[in-house]
Structures are given as structure tokens and as C-alpha cells.
Amino acid sequence: MRAWRLVEDEPAEPQPGPERPRAVGRYLVVAAVMLVGLVGAGGLAAAQTGMFAERPDGCAQPDRSVQLYAVELPKDGTQTRIGYGLTPETASYPGPLMEMMEGECLAITLHNLVPEATLAALRTNPSHPLGVSLHVHGVKYTQESDGTVQSGSYVPPGGSRTYTWYAQPRNTKTGAQGTAGYWWYHDHVVGGPHGTQGLAAGLFGGLVVRRPGDPKPDRTYTVVFGNQQSINLRRGAAIDTCAEVDPQPGPTCMVARMGERVEFVVVGAGNDMHTFHLHGHSWADTRTGVVSNGQPLADSVPIIDTKVLGPAQTFGVSVVAGESVGPGHWMLHCHMQFHSDAGMSTMLHVLDGNGNMPPGMDHQHAAAAPAAAAAPATDDGTHVHN
Ligand SMILES: [Cu+2]
């Protein structure tokens, strides 16, 4: 039991079978690798016979377990949409934010509820297996939890599989760097060997690994900059569906009250470079987005309001909503001009202390350029609050 746990514990699921002593397990792994090398059977055969270690060193038992569901969602135009959810009913894109503390070991059981026909339609090659998976960046996992076809670690339609993530802590004796940071998870199987079609359908989400003492945000939003000038697979008005009265935070509504610490998990997906920019706010270009005690490092840490983002890169942004600038509709957009002009732009709505949208602050999103019409999100050009 750790005092710093962020989320209520759920009892760890009992693991099937007796625990093997670790040294024996290692011998088995070594033997398995040698065997595979000798017979040239490849990773798939190894996975099918259960030869890989189930969990990384340091992660004897999961501290916590969660259930995750892959669910087909309503199409966006003609585009298939699939999301991850902590329940089937709450599946979304991006998927739920995963939060871990360094030292924690998390068991995630992924249930594949996506119809077989849907996965078959997304397949780029008829010999490619049908399934979904969970592949994570930044934290430690064994091949059993790699989430790839190559390692056999995916979930066929109707099936489930438990993936184990270990937020390895920093260790000054061994030189281990730790895993604290901003990461993401995604499918690596749907459609082809790299899950490109799964990513395009919505199977991705953010992961934050914190270190004890890190600043605690009041709200966290996952912002995935992707193909076809999209934010979370949407463009223009579709990115921001905040109600004018009592807006509810969600994948298409970024809202905060004055003075709240707002954190963004920023993820690059797809094939393009982007630049994340937030109006009216700036942050420290550190692991956490803040300089903990200011003075000693103040001149060696850049304070920025824009950061370049390439495919699969991730970073965190932490700001105090409206600090010094007040409530308002603060643009958040890609600063590659042709991307923002095509609708890659949304808002952080900073409400007043009573939770109201500030009056008299109409705003508009730029029109989506016709040249980018291949993106699924249709866009009538503008939307206005108030
Ligand atoms: Cu961009």
C-alpha cells in the first residue's frame, strides 16, 4: 500500500497458476529464446506457447487492475470509429486518460467488443489476423504486453487479454532513469502490422506517469494532433462542442475555471509534424511543465507557448487557467498555418469563478479549407458562442 496512490485501489485480479520463482522464470525465458533461435520458429510461436515473461522485473504483482473495452462507435461520415473505454458505454476517442505513479504496476484487461466484420473491413491484407491490442509508450512491459501481431499479444474479436505496465522508478544506484512523463497508448494490430487503421479509427489515449511531489492538475485533457489537420480526429467546429451554459468537459470540450491548474497530454499521431500553441498562457519546458521552486533554474529553463510535435512524440503542458489574462476563449491550435487554416484549431474555455462563460466574448473558428476535405469531420466553417 502506498500513500501517494492517485486513484482508488481495486483489488488486483488473482493471477492464474502458481508463481514461479523469478530465477527459474529467467532460465525459462533464456531457454525459450534459444529454442526459438534454433528452430527459427519466430515470435508468434513463442507467444502461443507462453514463453515470454509475463511481467517486467520489479513488478512481482500488479498493484491495481482496470478493465478496458474496445468498442465500435458511430461512424463519422464514412469513417469507422472505434474507441477505448473504461466501460463499453464510455468508449471515446481519445480513450480514457491513464495515470500511474512511478513504482506502480498496472494490469489492464482489454476486452475486444468490436465486431469481426468491422475489423475485417479495415484489414489491408486478407491474411492479417483480426483483433485489437494495447501498445504503450514510455513504461516497461514484456513481449506478452507488447500488443503486436508479431508477439501474439493481441485480442481476437470477443476475447480479452491482460496487459501489464510497470512505471519503473528512478534508481540512482542502478542508473535507471525512471518512467515519469507524458506518454500514450494505442492499438498496434487493426488493419495491418502497425495498427495504422486502428489509430485512424480512434484507438489511442494518453498516459501520465507522475513522480511523488509532482504538481497535481485540476483537469487533464488529451490533445492528439493527427492526420488531415485533425485534433482528436476532428476538425473545425467538430473539435469544440462545448455548451454555452454549464459546459461539460470531455473529448470535444476543453473547459476550466479561473485559477485551476490545467494539464494537457499532447500527442502526435499519423504522418505530419505539428506545432502545439495555446493563446494567453505559457509554460516551462520541463518534464512537468513547471519549475518547482523557480529561482535557481529560472534562466536555464525556457518558458514557451509553442512546441513542435512529430509523429509519436508526446509532452505535457501545465498552465494555470486564465492566470493574469482572465477568463475567455483561448485558442489552442497547430501553428503550421495551413493546418490551422484547415480547421486544426480549438479553444480552452476559461470560465469565471462561478463557472460561467464570460459574456460578450464571441469567438469563431477558422473555416476548413476545401483542399483538406478528405478529413472525415465536415465543417460548416464557423461556430459562435453566445
Ligand atoms: Cu499541424
Short mmCIF file of C-alpha atoms and ligand atoms in Angstrom, two decimals:
data_model
loop_
_atom_site.label_atom_id
_atom_site.label_comp_id
_atom_site.label_asym_id
_atom_site.label_seq_id
_atom_site.Cartn_x
_atom_site.Cartn_y
_atom_site.Cartn_z
CA MET A 1 0.00 0.00 0.00
CA ARG A 2 1.46 3.34 -0.99
CA ALA A 3 0.39 6.65 0.44
CA TRP A 4 0.79 8.50 -2.83
CA ARG A 5 -1.63 6.48 -4.90
CA LEU A 6 -3.80 8.79 -7.02
CA VAL A 7 -6.69 6.52 -7.76
CA GLU A 8 -8.77 4.29 -5.53
CA ASP A 9 -7.34 0.83 -5.45
CA GLU A 10 -9.16 -2.03 -6.96
CA PRO A 11 -8.09 -5.43 -5.77
CA ALA A 12 -5.59 -6.94 -8.13
CA GLU A 13 -7.01 -9.82 -10.08
CA PRO A 14 -5.77 -13.20 -8.98
CA GLN A 15 -3.25 -14.47 -11.47
CA PRO A 16 -3.77 -17.97 -12.79
CA GLY A 17 -1.30 -20.66 -11.91
CA PRO A 18 1.38 -20.86 -9.25
CA GLU A 19 4.05 -18.17 -9.12
CA ARG A 20 7.37 -19.38 -10.37
CA PRO A 21 10.50 -18.22 -8.59
CA ARG A 22 11.98 -15.43 -10.68
CA ALA A 23 15.29 -17.16 -11.34
CA VAL A 24 13.50 -20.18 -12.74
CA GLY A 25 11.41 -17.87 -14.89
CA ARG A 26 14.56 -16.29 -16.26
CA TYR A 27 16.01 -19.67 -17.17
CA LEU A 28 12.81 -20.49 -18.96
CA VAL A 29 12.94 -17.24 -20.90
CA VAL A 30 16.56 -17.80 -21.87
CA ALA A 31 15.76 -21.36 -22.87
CA ALA A 32 12.79 -20.15 -24.87
CA VAL A 33 14.83 -17.56 -26.73
CA MET A 34 17.49 -20.17 -27.53
CA LEU A 35 14.87 -22.63 -28.67
CA VAL A 36 13.17 -20.08 -30.91
CA GLY A 37 16.53 -19.14 -32.35
CA LEU A 38 17.39 -22.76 -33.00
CA VAL A 39 14.19 -23.79 -34.67
CA GLY A 40 13.57 -20.43 -36.29
CA ALA A 41 10.00 -20.52 -35.14
CA GLY A 42 9.63 -16.76 -34.74
CA GLY A 43 7.92 -14.69 -32.07
CA LEU A 44 4.41 -15.83 -32.82
CA ALA A 45 5.13 -19.41 -31.92
CA ALA A 46 6.89 -18.29 -28.75
CA ALA A 47 3.92 -16.23 -27.69
CA GLN A 48 1.50 -19.02 -28.39
CA THR A 49 3.40 -21.33 -26.13
CA GLY A 50 3.67 -18.72 -23.37
CA MET A 51 7.44 -18.48 -23.28
CA PHE A 52 7.80 -14.78 -22.60
CA ALA A 53 7.94 -13.40 -19.10
CA GLU A 54 4.56 -12.14 -18.09
CA ARG A 55 5.74 -9.09 -16.18
CA PRO A 56 8.85 -6.88 -16.11
CA ASP A 57 11.42 -7.18 -13.35
CA GLY A 58 10.33 -5.18 -10.33
CA CYS A 59 6.68 -5.90 -10.94
CA ALA A 60 6.01 -9.06 -8.98
CA GLN A 61 2.29 -8.44 -8.67
CA PRO A 62 0.08 -5.73 -10.17
CA ASP A 63 -0.79 -3.03 -7.63
CA ARG A 64 -4.00 -2.22 -9.41
CA SER A 65 -6.11 -3.52 -12.25
CA VAL A 66 -8.52 -1.87 -14.65
CA GLN A 67 -10.87 -3.13 -17.34
CA LEU A 68 -10.68 -1.53 -20.78
CA TYR A 69 -13.10 -2.09 -23.64
CA ALA A 70 -12.57 -1.59 -27.37
CA VAL A 71 -15.93 -0.63 -28.83
CA GLU A 72 -17.16 0.39 -32.26
CA LEU A 73 -18.66 3.88 -32.17
CA PRO A 74 -20.96 5.65 -34.62
CA LYS A 75 -19.30 6.41 -37.93
CA ASP A 76 -18.03 9.91 -38.59
CA GLY A 77 -19.29 10.41 -42.12
CA THR A 78 -17.96 7.32 -43.84
CA GLN A 79 -15.12 6.82 -41.36
CA THR A 80 -15.22 3.89 -38.97
CA ARG A 81 -14.72 4.95 -35.38
CA ILE A 82 -13.51 2.67 -32.58
CA GLY A 83 -12.71 3.85 -29.06
CA TYR A 84 -11.30 2.56 -25.81
CA GLY A 85 -13.44 2.96 -22.69
CA LEU A 86 -13.30 2.03 -19.01
CA THR A 87 -16.83 0.78 -19.66
CA PRO A 88 -18.35 -0.15 -23.04
CA GLU A 89 -20.73 2.81 -22.72
CA THR A 90 -18.00 5.40 -22.18
CA ALA A 91 -15.67 4.45 -25.02
CA SER A 92 -14.34 7.53 -26.76
CA TYR A 93 -11.52 8.92 -28.83
CA PRO A 94 -9.17 9.77 -27.34
CA GLY A 95 -9.57 6.92 -24.87
CA PRO A 96 -9.53 7.38 -21.11
CA LEU A 97 -6.52 9.06 -19.52
CA MET A 98 -4.33 6.52 -17.76
CA GLU A 99 -2.48 7.80 -14.71
CA MET A 100 0.28 5.99 -12.87
CA MET A 101 2.81 6.78 -10.16
CA GLU A 102 6.41 5.71 -10.57
CA GLY A 103 6.79 2.34 -8.89
CA GLU A 104 3.30 1.26 -9.73
CA CYS A 105 2.45 -1.87 -11.69
CA LEU A 106 -0.86 -1.77 -13.52
CA ALA A 107 -2.78 -4.70 -15.03
CA ILE A 108 -5.16 -3.68 -17.81
CA THR A 109 -7.57 -6.25 -19.19
CA LEU A 110 -8.63 -5.32 -22.70
CA HIS A 111 -11.94 -6.71 -23.95
CA ASN A 112 -12.46 -6.67 -27.69
CA LEU A 113 -16.12 -5.87 -28.36
CA VAL A 114 -15.52 -4.71 -31.93
CA PRO A 115 -17.49 -6.79 -34.44
CA GLU A 116 -15.39 -9.14 -36.50
CA ALA A 117 -16.87 -7.71 -39.72
CA THR A 118 -15.71 -4.21 -38.77
CA LEU A 119 -12.16 -5.40 -38.21
CA ALA A 120 -12.28 -7.39 -41.44
CA ALA A 121 -13.36 -4.31 -43.37
CA LEU A 122 -10.37 -2.35 -42.02
CA ARG A 123 -7.91 -5.08 -42.92
CA THR A 124 -5.37 -4.20 -45.59
CA ASN A 125 -4.37 -7.79 -46.25
CA PRO A 126 -6.68 -10.82 -46.03
CA SER A 127 -4.04 -12.87 -44.26
CA HIS A 128 -3.69 -10.32 -41.44
CA PRO A 129 -5.29 -11.58 -38.22
CA LEU A 130 -8.37 -9.90 -36.79
CA GLY A 131 -8.01 -8.29 -33.41
CA VAL A 132 -7.28 -5.19 -31.37
CA SER A 133 -4.42 -4.54 -28.99
CA LEU A 134 -2.95 -2.22 -26.42
CA HIS A 135 0.55 -0.96 -27.06
CA VAL A 136 2.06 1.59 -24.69
CA HIS A 137 4.93 4.04 -24.83
CA GLY A 138 7.28 5.02 -22.03
CA VAL A 139 6.59 2.47 -19.31
CA LYS A 140 8.03 -1.03 -19.05
CA TYR A 141 6.35 -4.15 -20.37
CA THR A 142 7.38 -7.57 -21.61
CA GLN A 143 6.58 -9.01 -25.02
CA GLU A 144 3.47 -10.57 -23.51
CA SER A 145 2.17 -6.99 -23.24
CA ASP A 146 3.65 -5.58 -26.45
CA GLY A 147 0.29 -5.50 -28.21
CA THR A 148 1.53 -6.70 -31.59
CA VAL A 149 0.80 -9.50 -34.02
CA GLN A 150 4.49 -10.35 -34.11
CA SER A 151 4.45 -11.25 -30.41
CA GLY A 152 0.97 -12.75 -30.49
CA SER A 153 -0.17 -10.26 -27.85
CA TYR A 154 -3.46 -9.09 -29.30
CA VAL A 155 -7.13 -9.75 -28.63
CA PRO A 156 -9.32 -11.57 -31.17
CA PRO A 157 -12.97 -10.49 -31.53
CA GLY A 158 -14.90 -11.39 -28.41
CA GLY A 159 -11.73 -12.13 -26.45
CA SER A 160 -9.83 -10.44 -23.67
CA ARG A 161 -6.22 -10.20 -22.60
CA THR A 162 -4.40 -8.66 -19.67
CA TYR A 163 -1.55 -6.26 -20.36
CA THR A 164 0.89 -5.29 -17.62
CA TRP A 165 2.53 -1.89 -17.47
CA TYR A 166 5.28 -1.09 -14.99
CA ALA A 167 6.12 2.52 -14.20
CA GLN A 168 9.71 1.70 -13.31
CA PRO A 169 11.00 4.21 -10.76
CA ARG A 170 14.21 6.17 -10.90
CA ASN A 171 17.08 4.40 -9.17
CA THR A 172 20.28 6.33 -8.51
CA LYS A 173 22.18 3.14 -7.68
CA THR A 174 21.42 1.28 -10.89
CA GLY A 175 21.13 4.41 -13.03
CA ALA A 176 17.56 3.61 -14.03
CA GLN A 177 16.07 6.80 -15.47
CA GLY A 178 12.53 6.28 -14.28
CA THR A 179 9.43 6.50 -16.43
CA ALA A 180 7.77 9.70 -15.20
CA GLY A 181 6.48 11.66 -18.14
CA TYR A 182 3.75 12.08 -20.70
CA TRP A 183 3.10 9.10 -22.95
CA TRP A 184 0.37 7.46 -24.94
CA TYR A 185 -1.13 4.08 -25.69
CA HIS A 186 -2.67 2.82 -28.91
CA ASP A 187 -3.69 -0.16 -30.98
CA HIS A 188 -0.92 -1.84 -32.98
CA VAL A 189 -2.93 -4.51 -34.80
CA VAL A 190 -6.08 -3.25 -36.52
CA GLY A 191 -5.77 -3.30 -40.30
CA GLY A 192 -2.09 -4.13 -40.60
CA PRO A 193 1.14 -4.82 -38.72
CA HIS A 194 1.36 -1.31 -37.23
CA GLY A 195 -2.26 -0.69 -36.34
CA THR A 196 -2.41 2.24 -38.71
CA GLN A 197 -6.10 1.66 -39.35
CA GLY A 198 -6.79 1.25 -35.62
CA LEU A 199 -5.13 4.57 -34.91
CA ALA A 200 -7.07 6.21 -37.73
CA ALA A 201 -10.30 4.81 -36.27
CA GLY A 202 -9.67 6.24 -32.77
CA LEU A 203 -7.82 3.60 -30.74
CA PHE A 204 -5.45 5.86 -28.81
CA GLY A 205 -5.24 7.66 -25.48
CA GLY A 206 -2.92 9.50 -23.11
CA LEU A 207 -0.82 8.20 -20.22
CA VAL A 208 0.74 10.28 -17.45
CA VAL A 209 3.33 8.82 -15.11
CA ARG A 210 3.92 11.05 -12.13
CA ARG A 211 6.63 11.19 -9.54
CA PRO A 212 5.74 11.79 -5.90
CA GLY A 213 5.67 15.55 -5.37
CA ASP A 214 4.66 16.45 -8.91
CA PRO A 215 2.06 19.20 -9.14
CA LYS A 216 -1.47 17.82 -9.22
CA PRO A 217 -3.63 19.18 -12.01
CA ASP A 218 -7.28 20.04 -11.50
CA ARG A 219 -8.05 18.88 -15.04
CA THR A 220 -6.23 16.98 -17.73
CA TYR A 221 -7.06 16.97 -21.42
CA THR A 222 -5.57 14.68 -24.04
CA VAL A 223 -4.87 16.50 -27.28
CA VAL A 224 -3.89 14.31 -30.21
CA PHE A 225 -2.66 16.14 -33.28
CA GLY A 226 -3.11 13.84 -36.25
CA ASN A 227 -3.51 13.35 -39.97
CA GLN A 228 -5.59 15.61 -42.18
CA GLN A 229 -5.22 18.57 -39.84
CA SER A 230 -7.15 16.87 -37.07
CA ILE A 231 -7.29 17.28 -33.32
CA ASN A 232 -8.59 14.09 -31.72
CA LEU A 233 -9.65 13.04 -35.27
CA ARG A 234 -11.86 16.10 -35.69
CA ARG A 235 -11.54 19.46 -37.40
CA GLY A 236 -13.10 22.88 -37.12
CA ALA A 237 -16.41 23.11 -35.29
CA ALA A 238 -16.49 19.38 -34.59
CA ILE A 239 -13.48 19.71 -32.27
CA ASP A 240 -15.32 22.01 -29.87
CA THR A 241 -18.89 21.19 -28.91
CA CYS A 242 -18.91 22.98 -25.53
CA ALA A 243 -22.37 24.09 -24.46
CA GLU A 244 -22.69 27.80 -23.74
CA VAL A 245 -24.33 27.09 -20.40
CA ASP A 246 -22.80 24.65 -17.95
CA PRO A 247 -20.28 23.17 -20.40
CA GLN A 248 -19.19 19.66 -19.52
CA PRO A 249 -15.56 18.70 -20.02
CA GLY A 250 -14.93 15.89 -22.47
CA PRO A 251 -13.11 14.87 -25.63
CA THR A 252 -14.73 17.76 -27.54
CA CYS A 253 -14.97 20.36 -24.79
CA MET A 254 -11.92 21.79 -23.05
CA VAL A 255 -13.06 23.96 -20.23
CA ALA A 256 -11.63 25.15 -16.90
CA ARG A 257 -12.37 27.68 -14.21
CA MET A 258 -10.13 30.63 -13.50
CA GLY A 259 -7.16 29.59 -11.40
CA GLU A 260 -7.39 25.85 -12.00
CA ARG A 261 -4.23 24.02 -12.98
CA VAL A 262 -4.91 22.58 -16.42
CA GLU A 263 -2.73 19.88 -17.88
CA PHE A 264 -2.61 18.79 -21.50
CA VAL A 265 -1.20 15.46 -22.63
CA VAL A 266 -0.11 16.36 -26.14
CA VAL A 267 0.37 13.51 -28.60
CA GLY A 268 1.48 13.41 -32.21
CA ALA A 269 -0.17 10.70 -34.30
CA GLY A 270 -0.10 9.98 -38.01
CA ASN A 271 2.40 11.27 -40.52
CA ASP A 272 2.78 15.02 -40.06
CA MET A 273 4.74 17.49 -37.98
CA HIS A 274 2.72 19.97 -35.94
CA THR A 275 3.25 22.86 -33.54
CA PHE A 276 1.12 22.99 -30.40
CA HIS A 277 0.23 26.54 -29.44
CA LEU A 278 -2.02 27.90 -26.68
CA HIS A 279 -3.10 31.53 -26.57
CA GLY A 280 -2.70 33.64 -23.45
CA HIS A 281 -0.69 31.05 -21.50
CA SER A 282 2.88 29.82 -21.29
CA TRP A 283 4.68 27.03 -19.51
CA ALA A 284 8.14 25.81 -18.54
CA ASP A 285 9.74 23.39 -20.97
CA THR A 286 10.42 20.76 -18.31
CA ARG A 287 9.13 17.26 -17.63
CA THR A 288 6.20 18.59 -15.61
CA GLY A 289 5.65 21.94 -17.31
CA VAL A 290 6.62 23.84 -14.17
CA VAL A 291 9.84 24.85 -12.40
CA SER A 292 9.26 23.61 -8.90
CA ASN A 293 10.87 26.37 -6.90
CA GLY A 294 11.60 28.93 -9.50
CA GLN A 295 14.72 30.86 -8.86
CA PRO A 296 17.75 28.58 -9.24
CA LEU A 297 16.75 27.32 -12.67
CA ALA A 298 14.68 30.24 -13.81
CA ASP A 299 17.04 31.37 -16.55
CA SER A 300 18.09 27.93 -17.77
CA VAL A 301 14.61 26.57 -18.44
CA PRO A 302 12.86 28.07 -21.44
CA ILE A 303 9.36 29.44 -20.91
CA ILE A 304 7.44 28.65 -24.07
CA ASP A 305 3.97 28.96 -25.57
CA THR A 306 4.56 26.77 -28.63
CA LYS A 307 6.16 23.36 -29.02
CA VAL A 308 6.97 21.26 -32.05
CA LEU A 309 5.41 17.81 -32.21
CA GLY A 310 6.36 14.95 -34.51
CA PRO A 311 4.70 11.58 -35.01
CA ALA A 312 4.54 9.54 -31.76
CA GLN A 313 6.16 12.33 -29.77
CA THR A 314 4.40 13.33 -26.56
CA PHE A 315 4.79 16.04 -23.98
CA GLY A 316 2.91 17.64 -21.12
CA VAL A 317 1.76 21.21 -20.76
CA SER A 318 0.71 22.65 -17.43
CA VAL A 319 -0.84 26.09 -17.05
CA VAL A 320 -2.93 27.99 -14.54
CA ALA A 321 -6.12 28.80 -16.42
CA GLY A 322 -6.56 32.49 -17.04
CA GLU A 323 -3.60 33.49 -14.88
CA SER A 324 -3.12 37.24 -15.30
CA VAL A 325 -5.18 37.20 -18.51
CA GLY A 326 -8.61 36.36 -17.10
CA PRO A 327 -11.49 34.23 -18.31
CA GLY A 328 -12.05 33.89 -22.02
CA HIS A 329 -11.98 31.69 -25.05
CA TRP A 330 -8.32 30.92 -25.54
CA MET A 331 -7.36 29.37 -28.86
CA LEU A 332 -5.42 26.14 -28.91
CA HIS A 333 -4.18 25.25 -32.37
CA CYS A 334 -1.50 23.90 -34.61
CA HIS A 335 0.67 26.80 -35.69
CA MET A 336 1.61 25.37 -39.04
CA GLN A 337 -0.50 27.93 -40.82
CA PHE A 338 -2.03 25.67 -43.44
CA HIS A 339 -3.02 23.23 -40.69
CA SER A 340 -4.77 25.84 -38.56
CA ASP A 341 -6.36 27.35 -41.67
CA ALA A 342 -7.76 23.90 -42.47
CA GLY A 343 -9.52 23.73 -39.11
CA MET A 344 -6.84 22.38 -36.77
CA SER A 345 -7.90 24.76 -34.05
CA THR A 346 -9.98 24.62 -30.91
CA MET A 347 -10.46 26.53 -27.64
CA LEU A 348 -9.64 26.29 -23.98
CA HIS A 349 -12.67 27.96 -22.43
CA VAL A 350 -11.69 29.61 -19.16
CA LEU A 351 -14.83 30.26 -17.12
CA ASP A 352 -15.18 32.81 -14.36
CA GLY A 353 -15.09 31.79 -10.70
CA ASN A 354 -18.81 30.96 -10.79
CA GLY A 355 -18.37 28.59 -13.72
CA ASN A 356 -19.97 30.90 -16.28
CA MET A 357 -18.79 31.56 -19.79
CA PRO A 358 -17.63 35.14 -19.92
CA PRO A 359 -20.24 37.29 -21.68
CA GLY A 360 -19.57 39.28 -24.80
CA MET A 361 -16.67 37.14 -25.92
CA ASP A 362 -17.85 35.67 -29.19
CA HIS A 363 -15.31 33.60 -30.98
CA GLN A 364 -15.04 31.83 -34.26
CA HIS A 365 -13.03 29.01 -35.65
CA ALA A 366 -11.42 29.42 -39.00
CA ALA A 367 -13.11 27.81 -41.96
CA ALA A 368 -11.81 24.46 -43.08
CA ALA A 369 -10.08 24.71 -46.39
CA PRO A 370 -11.80 22.73 -49.17
CA ALA A 371 -8.46 21.21 -50.15
CA ALA A 372 -8.48 19.30 -46.88
CA ALA A 373 -11.94 17.89 -47.43
CA ALA A 374 -10.64 14.34 -47.21
CA ALA A 375 -10.82 14.66 -43.43
CA PRO A 376 -13.94 13.00 -42.09
CA ALA A 377 -15.08 15.86 -39.93
CA THR A 378 -17.30 18.05 -42.04
CA ASP A 379 -17.16 21.67 -41.13
CA ASP A 380 -19.62 24.39 -41.96
CA GLY A 381 -16.89 26.94 -41.42
CA THR A 382 -17.67 28.72 -38.21
CA HIS A 383 -19.34 28.40 -34.92
CA VAL A 384 -20.11 31.07 -32.41
CA HIS A 385 -20.74 31.03 -28.71
CA ASN A 386 -23.19 33.48 -27.13
CU CU B 1 -0.35 20.71 -37.64
#
